[in-house]
Coordinates of C-alpha atoms in Angstrom, one line a residue:
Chain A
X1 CA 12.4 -1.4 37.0
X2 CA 11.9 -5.0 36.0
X3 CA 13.0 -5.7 32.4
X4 CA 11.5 -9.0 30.7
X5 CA 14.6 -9.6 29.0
X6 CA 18.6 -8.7 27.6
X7 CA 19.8 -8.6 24.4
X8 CA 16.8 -8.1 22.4
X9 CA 17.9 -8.1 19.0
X10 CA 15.3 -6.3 16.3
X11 CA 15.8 -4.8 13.0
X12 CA 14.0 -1.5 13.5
X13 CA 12.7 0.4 15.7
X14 CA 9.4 2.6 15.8
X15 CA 8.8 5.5 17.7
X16 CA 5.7 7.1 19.3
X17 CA 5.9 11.1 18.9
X18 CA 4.0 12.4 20.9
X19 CA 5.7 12.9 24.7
X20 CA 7.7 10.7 23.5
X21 CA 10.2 12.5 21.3
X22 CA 8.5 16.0 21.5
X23 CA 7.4 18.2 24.9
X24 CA 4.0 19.1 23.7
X25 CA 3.0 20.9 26.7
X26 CA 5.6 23.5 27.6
X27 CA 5.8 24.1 23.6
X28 CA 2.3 25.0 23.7
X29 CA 2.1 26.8 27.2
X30 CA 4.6 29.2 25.0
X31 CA 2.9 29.5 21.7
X32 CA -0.4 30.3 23.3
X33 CA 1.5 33.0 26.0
X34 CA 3.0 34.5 23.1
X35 CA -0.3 34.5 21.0
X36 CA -2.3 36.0 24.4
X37 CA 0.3 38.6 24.4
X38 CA 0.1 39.7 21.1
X39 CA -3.8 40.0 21.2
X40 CA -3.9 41.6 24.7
X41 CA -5.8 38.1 25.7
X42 CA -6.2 36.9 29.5
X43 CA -6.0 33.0 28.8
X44 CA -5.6 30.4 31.6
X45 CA -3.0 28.7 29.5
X46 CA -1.6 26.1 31.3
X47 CA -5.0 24.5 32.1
X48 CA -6.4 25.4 28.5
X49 CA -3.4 23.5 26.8
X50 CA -4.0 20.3 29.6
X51 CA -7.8 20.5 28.6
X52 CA -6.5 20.2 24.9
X53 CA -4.4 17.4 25.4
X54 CA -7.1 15.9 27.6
X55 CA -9.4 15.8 24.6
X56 CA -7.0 13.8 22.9
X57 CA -7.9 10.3 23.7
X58 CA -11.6 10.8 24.6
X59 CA -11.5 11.9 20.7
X60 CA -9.6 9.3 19.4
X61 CA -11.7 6.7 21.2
X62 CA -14.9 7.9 19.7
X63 CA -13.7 7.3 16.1
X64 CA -11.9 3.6 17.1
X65 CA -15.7 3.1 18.6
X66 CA -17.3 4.0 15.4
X67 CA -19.1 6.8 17.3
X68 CA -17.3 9.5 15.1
X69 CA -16.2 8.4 11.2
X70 CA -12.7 8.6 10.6
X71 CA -11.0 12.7 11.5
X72 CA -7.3 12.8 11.1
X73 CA -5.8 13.8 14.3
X74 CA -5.3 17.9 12.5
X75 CA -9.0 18.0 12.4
X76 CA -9.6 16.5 16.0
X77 CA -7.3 18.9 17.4
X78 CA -9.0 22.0 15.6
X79 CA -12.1 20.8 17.1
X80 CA -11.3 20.3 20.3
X81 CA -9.4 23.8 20.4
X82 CA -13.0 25.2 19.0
X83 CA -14.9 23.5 21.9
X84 CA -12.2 25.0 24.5
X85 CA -12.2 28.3 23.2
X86 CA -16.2 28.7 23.2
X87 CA -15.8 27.5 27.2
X88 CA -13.7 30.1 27.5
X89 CA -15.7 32.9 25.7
X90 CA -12.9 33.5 23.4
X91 CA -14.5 34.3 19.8
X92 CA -10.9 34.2 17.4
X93 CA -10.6 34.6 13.5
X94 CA -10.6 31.8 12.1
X95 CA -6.9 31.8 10.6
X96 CA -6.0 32.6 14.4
X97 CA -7.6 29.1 15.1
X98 CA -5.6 27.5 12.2
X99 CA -2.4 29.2 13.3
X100 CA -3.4 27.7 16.9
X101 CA -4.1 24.3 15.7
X102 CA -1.1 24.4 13.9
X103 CA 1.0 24.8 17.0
X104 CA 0.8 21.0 17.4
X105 CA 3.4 21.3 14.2
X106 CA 6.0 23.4 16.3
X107 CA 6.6 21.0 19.1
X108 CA 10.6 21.1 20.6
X109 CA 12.4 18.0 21.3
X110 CA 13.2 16.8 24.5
X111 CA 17.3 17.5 24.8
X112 CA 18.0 13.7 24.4
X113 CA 15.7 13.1 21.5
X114 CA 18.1 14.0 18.5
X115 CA 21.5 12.7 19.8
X116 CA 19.9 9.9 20.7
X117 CA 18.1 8.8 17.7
X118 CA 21.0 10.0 15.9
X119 CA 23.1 7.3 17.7
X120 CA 20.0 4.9 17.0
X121 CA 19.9 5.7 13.5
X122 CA 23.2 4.3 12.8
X123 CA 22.3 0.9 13.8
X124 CA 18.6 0.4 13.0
X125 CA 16.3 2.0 10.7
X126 CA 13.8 4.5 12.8
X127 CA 10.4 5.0 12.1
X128 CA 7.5 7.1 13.4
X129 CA 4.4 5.8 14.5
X130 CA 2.1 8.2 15.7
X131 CA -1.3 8.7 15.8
X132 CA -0.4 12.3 14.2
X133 CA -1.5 12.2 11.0
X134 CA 1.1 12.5 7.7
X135 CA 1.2 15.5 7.2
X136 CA 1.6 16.8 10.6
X137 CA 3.8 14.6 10.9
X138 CA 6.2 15.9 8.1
X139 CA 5.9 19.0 9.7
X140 CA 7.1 18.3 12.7
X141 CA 9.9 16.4 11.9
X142 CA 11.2 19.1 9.9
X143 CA 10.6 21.8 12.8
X144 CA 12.3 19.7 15.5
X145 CA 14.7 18.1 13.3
X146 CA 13.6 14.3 14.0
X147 CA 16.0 12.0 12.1
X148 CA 13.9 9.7 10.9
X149 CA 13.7 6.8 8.1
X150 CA 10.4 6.7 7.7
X151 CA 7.0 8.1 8.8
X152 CA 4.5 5.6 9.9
X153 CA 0.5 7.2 10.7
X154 CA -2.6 6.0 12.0
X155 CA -3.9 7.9 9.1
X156 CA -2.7 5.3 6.8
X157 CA -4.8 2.2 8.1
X158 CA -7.6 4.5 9.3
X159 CA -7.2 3.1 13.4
X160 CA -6.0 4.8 16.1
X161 CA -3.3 3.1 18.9
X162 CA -3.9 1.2 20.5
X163 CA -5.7 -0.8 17.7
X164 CA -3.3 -3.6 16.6
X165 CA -4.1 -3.2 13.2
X166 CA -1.7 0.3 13.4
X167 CA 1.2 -2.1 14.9
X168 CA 1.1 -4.9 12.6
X169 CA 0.4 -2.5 9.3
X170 CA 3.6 -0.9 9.8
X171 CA 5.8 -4.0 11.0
X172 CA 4.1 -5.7 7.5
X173 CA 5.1 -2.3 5.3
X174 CA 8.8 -3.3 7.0
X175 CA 8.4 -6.5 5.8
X176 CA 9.4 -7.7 9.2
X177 CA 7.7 -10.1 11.8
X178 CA 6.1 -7.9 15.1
X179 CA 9.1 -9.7 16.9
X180 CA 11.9 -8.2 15.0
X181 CA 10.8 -4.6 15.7
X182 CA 10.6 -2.4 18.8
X183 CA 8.2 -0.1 19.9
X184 CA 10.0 3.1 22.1
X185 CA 7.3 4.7 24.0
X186 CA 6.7 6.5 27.1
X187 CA 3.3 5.7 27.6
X188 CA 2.4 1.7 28.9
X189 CA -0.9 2.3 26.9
X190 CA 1.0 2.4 23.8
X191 CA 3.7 -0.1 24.9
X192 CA 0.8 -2.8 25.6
X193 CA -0.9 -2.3 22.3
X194 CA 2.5 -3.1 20.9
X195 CA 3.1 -6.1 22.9
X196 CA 0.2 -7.3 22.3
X197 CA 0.7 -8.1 19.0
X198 CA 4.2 -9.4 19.6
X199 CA 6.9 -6.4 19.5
X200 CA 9.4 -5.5 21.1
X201 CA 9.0 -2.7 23.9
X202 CA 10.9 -0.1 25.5
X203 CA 9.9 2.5 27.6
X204 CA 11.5 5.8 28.0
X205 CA 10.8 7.8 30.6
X206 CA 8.9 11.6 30.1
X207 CA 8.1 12.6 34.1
X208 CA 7.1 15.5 33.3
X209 CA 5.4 15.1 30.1
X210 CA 2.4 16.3 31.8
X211 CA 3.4 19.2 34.4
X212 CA 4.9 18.8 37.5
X213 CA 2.6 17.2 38.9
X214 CA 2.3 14.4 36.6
X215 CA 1.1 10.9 38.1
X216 CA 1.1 8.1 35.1
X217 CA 3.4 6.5 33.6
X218 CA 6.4 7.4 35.6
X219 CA 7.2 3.8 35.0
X220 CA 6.5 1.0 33.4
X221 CA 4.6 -1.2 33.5
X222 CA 5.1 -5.3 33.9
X223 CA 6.4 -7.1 30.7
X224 CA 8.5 -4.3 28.8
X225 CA 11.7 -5.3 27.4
X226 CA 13.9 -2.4 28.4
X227 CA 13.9 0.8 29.9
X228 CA 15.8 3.7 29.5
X229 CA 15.7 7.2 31.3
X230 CA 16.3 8.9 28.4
X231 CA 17.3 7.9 24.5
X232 CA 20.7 8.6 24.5
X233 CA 20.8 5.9 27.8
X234 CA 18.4 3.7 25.1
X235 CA 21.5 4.0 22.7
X236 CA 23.3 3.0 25.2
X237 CA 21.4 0.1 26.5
X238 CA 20.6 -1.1 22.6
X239 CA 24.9 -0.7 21.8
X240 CA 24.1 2.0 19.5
Chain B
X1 CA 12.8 22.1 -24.2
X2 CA 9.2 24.0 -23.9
X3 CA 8.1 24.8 -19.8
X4 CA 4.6 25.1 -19.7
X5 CA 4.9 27.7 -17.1
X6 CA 7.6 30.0 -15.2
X7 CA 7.0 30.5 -11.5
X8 CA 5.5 27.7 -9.9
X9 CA 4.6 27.5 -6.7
X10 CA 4.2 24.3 -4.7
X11 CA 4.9 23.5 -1.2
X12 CA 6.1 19.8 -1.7
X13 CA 8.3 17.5 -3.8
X14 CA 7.5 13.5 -4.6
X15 CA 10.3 12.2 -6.0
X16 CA 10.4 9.2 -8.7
X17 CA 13.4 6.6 -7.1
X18 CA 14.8 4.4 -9.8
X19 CA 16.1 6.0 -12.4
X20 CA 15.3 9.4 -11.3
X21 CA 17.3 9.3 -8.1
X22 CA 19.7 6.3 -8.2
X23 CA 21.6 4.8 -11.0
X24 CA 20.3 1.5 -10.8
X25 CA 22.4 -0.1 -14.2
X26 CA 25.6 0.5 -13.2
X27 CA 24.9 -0.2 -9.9
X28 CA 23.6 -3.8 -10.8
X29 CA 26.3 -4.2 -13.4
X30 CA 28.9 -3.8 -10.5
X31 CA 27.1 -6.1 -8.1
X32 CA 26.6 -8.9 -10.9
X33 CA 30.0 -8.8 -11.7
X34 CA 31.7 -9.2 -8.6
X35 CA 29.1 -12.0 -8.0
X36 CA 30.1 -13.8 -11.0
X37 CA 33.6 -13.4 -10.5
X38 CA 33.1 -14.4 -6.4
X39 CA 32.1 -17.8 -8.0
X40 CA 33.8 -18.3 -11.1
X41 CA 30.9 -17.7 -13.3
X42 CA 30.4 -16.7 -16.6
X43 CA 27.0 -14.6 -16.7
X44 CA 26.6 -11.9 -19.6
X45 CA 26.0 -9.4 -17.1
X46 CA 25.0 -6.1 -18.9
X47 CA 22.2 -8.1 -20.7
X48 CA 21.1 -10.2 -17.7
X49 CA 20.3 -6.3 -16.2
X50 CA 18.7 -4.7 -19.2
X51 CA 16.7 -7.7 -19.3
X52 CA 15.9 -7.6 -15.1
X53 CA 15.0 -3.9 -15.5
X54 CA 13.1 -5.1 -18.8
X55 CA 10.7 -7.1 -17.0
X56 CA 9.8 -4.6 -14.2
X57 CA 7.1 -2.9 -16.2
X58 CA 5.5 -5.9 -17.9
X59 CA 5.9 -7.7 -14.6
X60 CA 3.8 -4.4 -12.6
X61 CA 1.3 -3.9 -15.7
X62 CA 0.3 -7.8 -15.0
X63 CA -0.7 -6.5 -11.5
X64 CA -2.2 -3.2 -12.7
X65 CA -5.0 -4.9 -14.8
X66 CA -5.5 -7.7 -12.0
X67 CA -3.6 -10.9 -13.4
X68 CA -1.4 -11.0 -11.1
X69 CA -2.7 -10.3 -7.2
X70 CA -1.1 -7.3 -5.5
X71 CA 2.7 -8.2 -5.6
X72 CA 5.2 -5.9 -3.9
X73 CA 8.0 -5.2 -6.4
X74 CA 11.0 -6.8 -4.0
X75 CA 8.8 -10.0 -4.9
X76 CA 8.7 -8.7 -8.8
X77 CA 12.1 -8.5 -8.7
X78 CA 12.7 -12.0 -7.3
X79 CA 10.1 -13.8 -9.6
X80 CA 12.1 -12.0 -12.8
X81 CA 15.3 -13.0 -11.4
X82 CA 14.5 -16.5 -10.9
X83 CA 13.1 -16.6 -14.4
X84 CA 16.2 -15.0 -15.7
X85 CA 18.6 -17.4 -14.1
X86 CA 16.6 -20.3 -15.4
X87 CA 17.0 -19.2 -18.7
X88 CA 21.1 -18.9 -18.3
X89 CA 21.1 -22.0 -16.8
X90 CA 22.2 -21.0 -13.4
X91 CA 21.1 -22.6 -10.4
X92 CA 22.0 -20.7 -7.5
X93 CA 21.2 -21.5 -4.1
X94 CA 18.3 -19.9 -2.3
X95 CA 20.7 -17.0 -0.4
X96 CA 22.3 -16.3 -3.3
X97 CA 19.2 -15.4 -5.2
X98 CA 18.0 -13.5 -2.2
X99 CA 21.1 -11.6 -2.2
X100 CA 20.4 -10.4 -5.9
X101 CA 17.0 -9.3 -5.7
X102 CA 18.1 -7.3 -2.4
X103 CA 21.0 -5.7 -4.8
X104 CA 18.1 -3.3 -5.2
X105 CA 18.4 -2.2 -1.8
X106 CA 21.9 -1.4 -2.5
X107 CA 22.0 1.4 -5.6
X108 CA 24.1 4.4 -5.9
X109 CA 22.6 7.8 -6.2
X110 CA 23.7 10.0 -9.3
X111 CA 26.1 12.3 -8.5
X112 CA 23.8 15.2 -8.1
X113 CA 21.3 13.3 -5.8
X114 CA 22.2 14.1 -2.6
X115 CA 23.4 18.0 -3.0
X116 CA 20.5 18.6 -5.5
X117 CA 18.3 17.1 -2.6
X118 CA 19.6 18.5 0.1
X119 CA 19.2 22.3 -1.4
X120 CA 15.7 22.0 -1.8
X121 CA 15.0 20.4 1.4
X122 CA 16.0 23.6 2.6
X123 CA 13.0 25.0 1.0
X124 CA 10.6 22.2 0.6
X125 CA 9.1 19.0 2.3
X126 CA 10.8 16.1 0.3
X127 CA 8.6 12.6 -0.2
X128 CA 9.5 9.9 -2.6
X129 CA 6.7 8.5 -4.5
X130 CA 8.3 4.9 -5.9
X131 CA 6.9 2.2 -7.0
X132 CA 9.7 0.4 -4.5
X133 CA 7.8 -1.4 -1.6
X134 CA 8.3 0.6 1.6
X135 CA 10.6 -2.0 3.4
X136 CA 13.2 -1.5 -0.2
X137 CA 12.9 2.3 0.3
X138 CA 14.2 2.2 3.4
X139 CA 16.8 0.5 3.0
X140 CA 17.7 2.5 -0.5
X141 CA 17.3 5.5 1.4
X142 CA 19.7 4.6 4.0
X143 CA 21.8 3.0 1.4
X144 CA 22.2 6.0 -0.9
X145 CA 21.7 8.9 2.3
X146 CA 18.8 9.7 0.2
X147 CA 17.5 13.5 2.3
X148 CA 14.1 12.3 2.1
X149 CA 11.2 14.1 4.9
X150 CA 8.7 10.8 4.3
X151 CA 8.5 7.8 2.0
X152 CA 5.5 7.3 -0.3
X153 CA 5.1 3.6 -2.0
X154 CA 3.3 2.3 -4.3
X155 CA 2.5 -0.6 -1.9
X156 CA 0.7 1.7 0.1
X157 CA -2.2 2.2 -2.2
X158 CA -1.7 -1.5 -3.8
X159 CA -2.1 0.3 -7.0
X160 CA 1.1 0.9 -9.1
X161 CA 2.4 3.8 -10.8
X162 CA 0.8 5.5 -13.3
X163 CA -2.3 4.8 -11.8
X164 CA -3.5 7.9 -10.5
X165 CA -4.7 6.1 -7.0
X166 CA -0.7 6.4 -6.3
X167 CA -0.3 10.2 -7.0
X168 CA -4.1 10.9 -5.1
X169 CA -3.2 9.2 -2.3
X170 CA 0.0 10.6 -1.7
X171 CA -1.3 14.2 -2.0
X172 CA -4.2 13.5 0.0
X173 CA -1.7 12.1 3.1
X174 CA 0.3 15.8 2.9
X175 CA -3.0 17.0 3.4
X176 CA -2.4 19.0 -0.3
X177 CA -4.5 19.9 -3.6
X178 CA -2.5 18.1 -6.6
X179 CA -2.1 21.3 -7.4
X180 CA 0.2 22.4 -4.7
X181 CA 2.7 19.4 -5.5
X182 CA 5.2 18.9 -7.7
X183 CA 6.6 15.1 -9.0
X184 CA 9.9 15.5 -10.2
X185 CA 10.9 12.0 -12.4
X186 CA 13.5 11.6 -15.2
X187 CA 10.2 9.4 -17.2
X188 CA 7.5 10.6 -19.1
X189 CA 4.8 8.0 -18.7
X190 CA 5.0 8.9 -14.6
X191 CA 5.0 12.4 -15.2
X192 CA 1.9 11.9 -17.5
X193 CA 0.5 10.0 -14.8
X194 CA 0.9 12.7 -12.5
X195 CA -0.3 15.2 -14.7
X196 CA -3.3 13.7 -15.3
X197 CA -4.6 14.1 -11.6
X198 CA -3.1 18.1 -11.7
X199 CA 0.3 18.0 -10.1
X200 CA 2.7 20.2 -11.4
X201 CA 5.9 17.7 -13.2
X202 CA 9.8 18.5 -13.2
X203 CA 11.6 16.4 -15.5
X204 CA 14.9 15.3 -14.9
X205 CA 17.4 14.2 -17.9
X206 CA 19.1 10.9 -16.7
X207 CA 20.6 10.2 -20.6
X208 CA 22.4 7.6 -20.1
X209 CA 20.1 5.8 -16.9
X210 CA 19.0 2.9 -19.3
X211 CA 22.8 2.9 -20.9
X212 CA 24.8 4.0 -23.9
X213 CA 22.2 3.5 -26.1
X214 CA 19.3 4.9 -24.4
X215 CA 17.0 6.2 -26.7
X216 CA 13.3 7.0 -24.1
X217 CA 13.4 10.0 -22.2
X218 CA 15.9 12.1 -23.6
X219 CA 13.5 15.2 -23.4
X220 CA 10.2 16.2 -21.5
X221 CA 7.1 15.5 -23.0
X222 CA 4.7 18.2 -23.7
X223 CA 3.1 20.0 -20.3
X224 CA 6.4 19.2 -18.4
X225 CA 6.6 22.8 -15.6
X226 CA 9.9 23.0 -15.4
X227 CA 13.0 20.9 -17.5
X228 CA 16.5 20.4 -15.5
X229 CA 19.6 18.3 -16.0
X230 CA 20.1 17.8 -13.0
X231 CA 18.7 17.9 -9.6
X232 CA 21.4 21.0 -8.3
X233 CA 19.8 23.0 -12.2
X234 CA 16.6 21.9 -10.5
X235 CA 17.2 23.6 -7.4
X236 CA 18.7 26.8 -9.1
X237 CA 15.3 26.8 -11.2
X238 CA 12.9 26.4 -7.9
X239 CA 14.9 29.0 -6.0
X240 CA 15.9 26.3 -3.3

């Protein structure tokens, strides 16, 4: 790993959710098992919950193109969960769709995640920023017991990441200059939208985010400021 | 003190923050006194406070009926300040005054706060819903280990408190009806604000918030849901 740079010095740090703090995919391979179980249901779950997650960005691109008005990322997920069910042939009530698409609310740490933001907290204020909208938002945090400062959304500037207005509209609601704050993400996607605009970066590595088999962003890429195998090494590395 | 109603039923809190939460007087008092006495000066300090306070609503009304542009209220507090030390005669240098102003970042919570907080974040999502800018909320939060789940500002919306943009748009970011939230404040004119757009309204009694002489918001205004002393009575009365 080639870091730009030592001793960074910022006066918060933002987080993306997503991956990031939260294992989406095996917390959902287990909510939807459960659910088939209880409704006697043959469900190809792991490749139904990859296909859901796969929808994610081809969504969120559509509405940063204009091609779909602005749908909080609740709404996307409900409909993309629609569109895989009907592939599937699988006609469910609807409150068994909203209990579904609510699953996205029930998402369990990684095992670093809390110590180490809880070891981050004490030095710099932590916010979110996530393309998950408020409210899921609050949710989650509560269900996986995210110690956070502040929740930052791409719901509240109407853009999704990696649209720089997302970056800057929370560094400004800070009231600190893009340089003074760092971005902890485990995708490069992310990390570039926030370089872009002058943060800080640090990558944090998820290799199995997306299944064994899982061949992006095992590293990162040129230009990121540090890079940490977990958050608790991130503590670490920042002398939190 | 008449309760409209027994039994409510909401599935989030917004909290007023000054006032409501933190005892901002004393807390001033304390920091302009040792500020004074740090460099020898002679400042009437309990009137140079009432006076600071005194200016926040005029000061935020200028904004609400557009002649002032949208000023966050750490830049309020700075402009009244300034204008305050002019008339004492005192001319401090630039960090000094910057020190002041961020004495807002730096208030005590009433003794109830944080286990009166705490209890019902057992039971509820907790948001604050201040006219405090986000970047002074975070730092009051931290300050005063305020519980909260998210931060709701005024400088959010760019619309100040009572203007029912505030209340909307925080309701409409929890993804809630009014209806199905509940502002708890120790002033009337907020909770009439939040009324107004259907949110259910706790009143807090903070007698002695505005000093020895307070004589405003001793007792809920017609409508109020539910009446408490405190925020632990508050959490007995809301089952939390």
């Amino acid at each position: 790993v080639v870091e730009k740079e030592e001793g960074v010095t910022v006066d918060a740090l933002l987080f993306d959710v997503f991956g990031t703090l939260v294992d989406w995919r095996t917390s959902l391979i287990d909510e939807l098992t459960a659910f088939a179980a209880a409704r006697g249901l043959t469900v190809p779950v792991a490749a139904l919950v990859d296909d859901w997650r796969g929808a994610y960005v081809p969504s969120m691109d559509g509405v940063r193109r204009g091609s779909l008005p602005w749908t909080c990322l609740d709404a996307l997920h409900r409909l993309s969960l629609d569109a895989l069910l009907a592939r599937e042939g699988l006609d469910l009530a609807e409150a068994d769709r909203a209990h579904l698409a609510r699953a996205w609310h029930r998402l369990r740490p990684w095992p670093d995640t809390v110590p180490g933001m809880t070891r981050l907290r004490a030095r710099y204020p932590l916010g979110s920023l996530s393309n998950g909208n408020v409210a899921l938002q609050v949710h989650l945090a509560r269900f996986a017991g995210l110690p956070f400062d502040v929740l930052f959304s791409a719901e509240q500037f109407r853009r999704y990441k990696p649209d720089p207005e997302v970056y800057l509209g929370a560094c400004a609601w800070l009231a600190l200059p893009p340089a003074r704050v760092m971005l902890v993400a485990a995708h490069n996607r992310d990390l570039d939208g926030a370089r872009a605009v002058g943060m800080h970066t640090a990558f944090v590595a998820r290799p199995t985010e997306y299944g064994p088999r899982q061949d992006r962003d095992l590293a990162p890429s040129a230009g990121v400021d540090v890079a940490a195998s977990d958050l608790v090494e991130l503590a670490d590395r920042l002398g939190a």
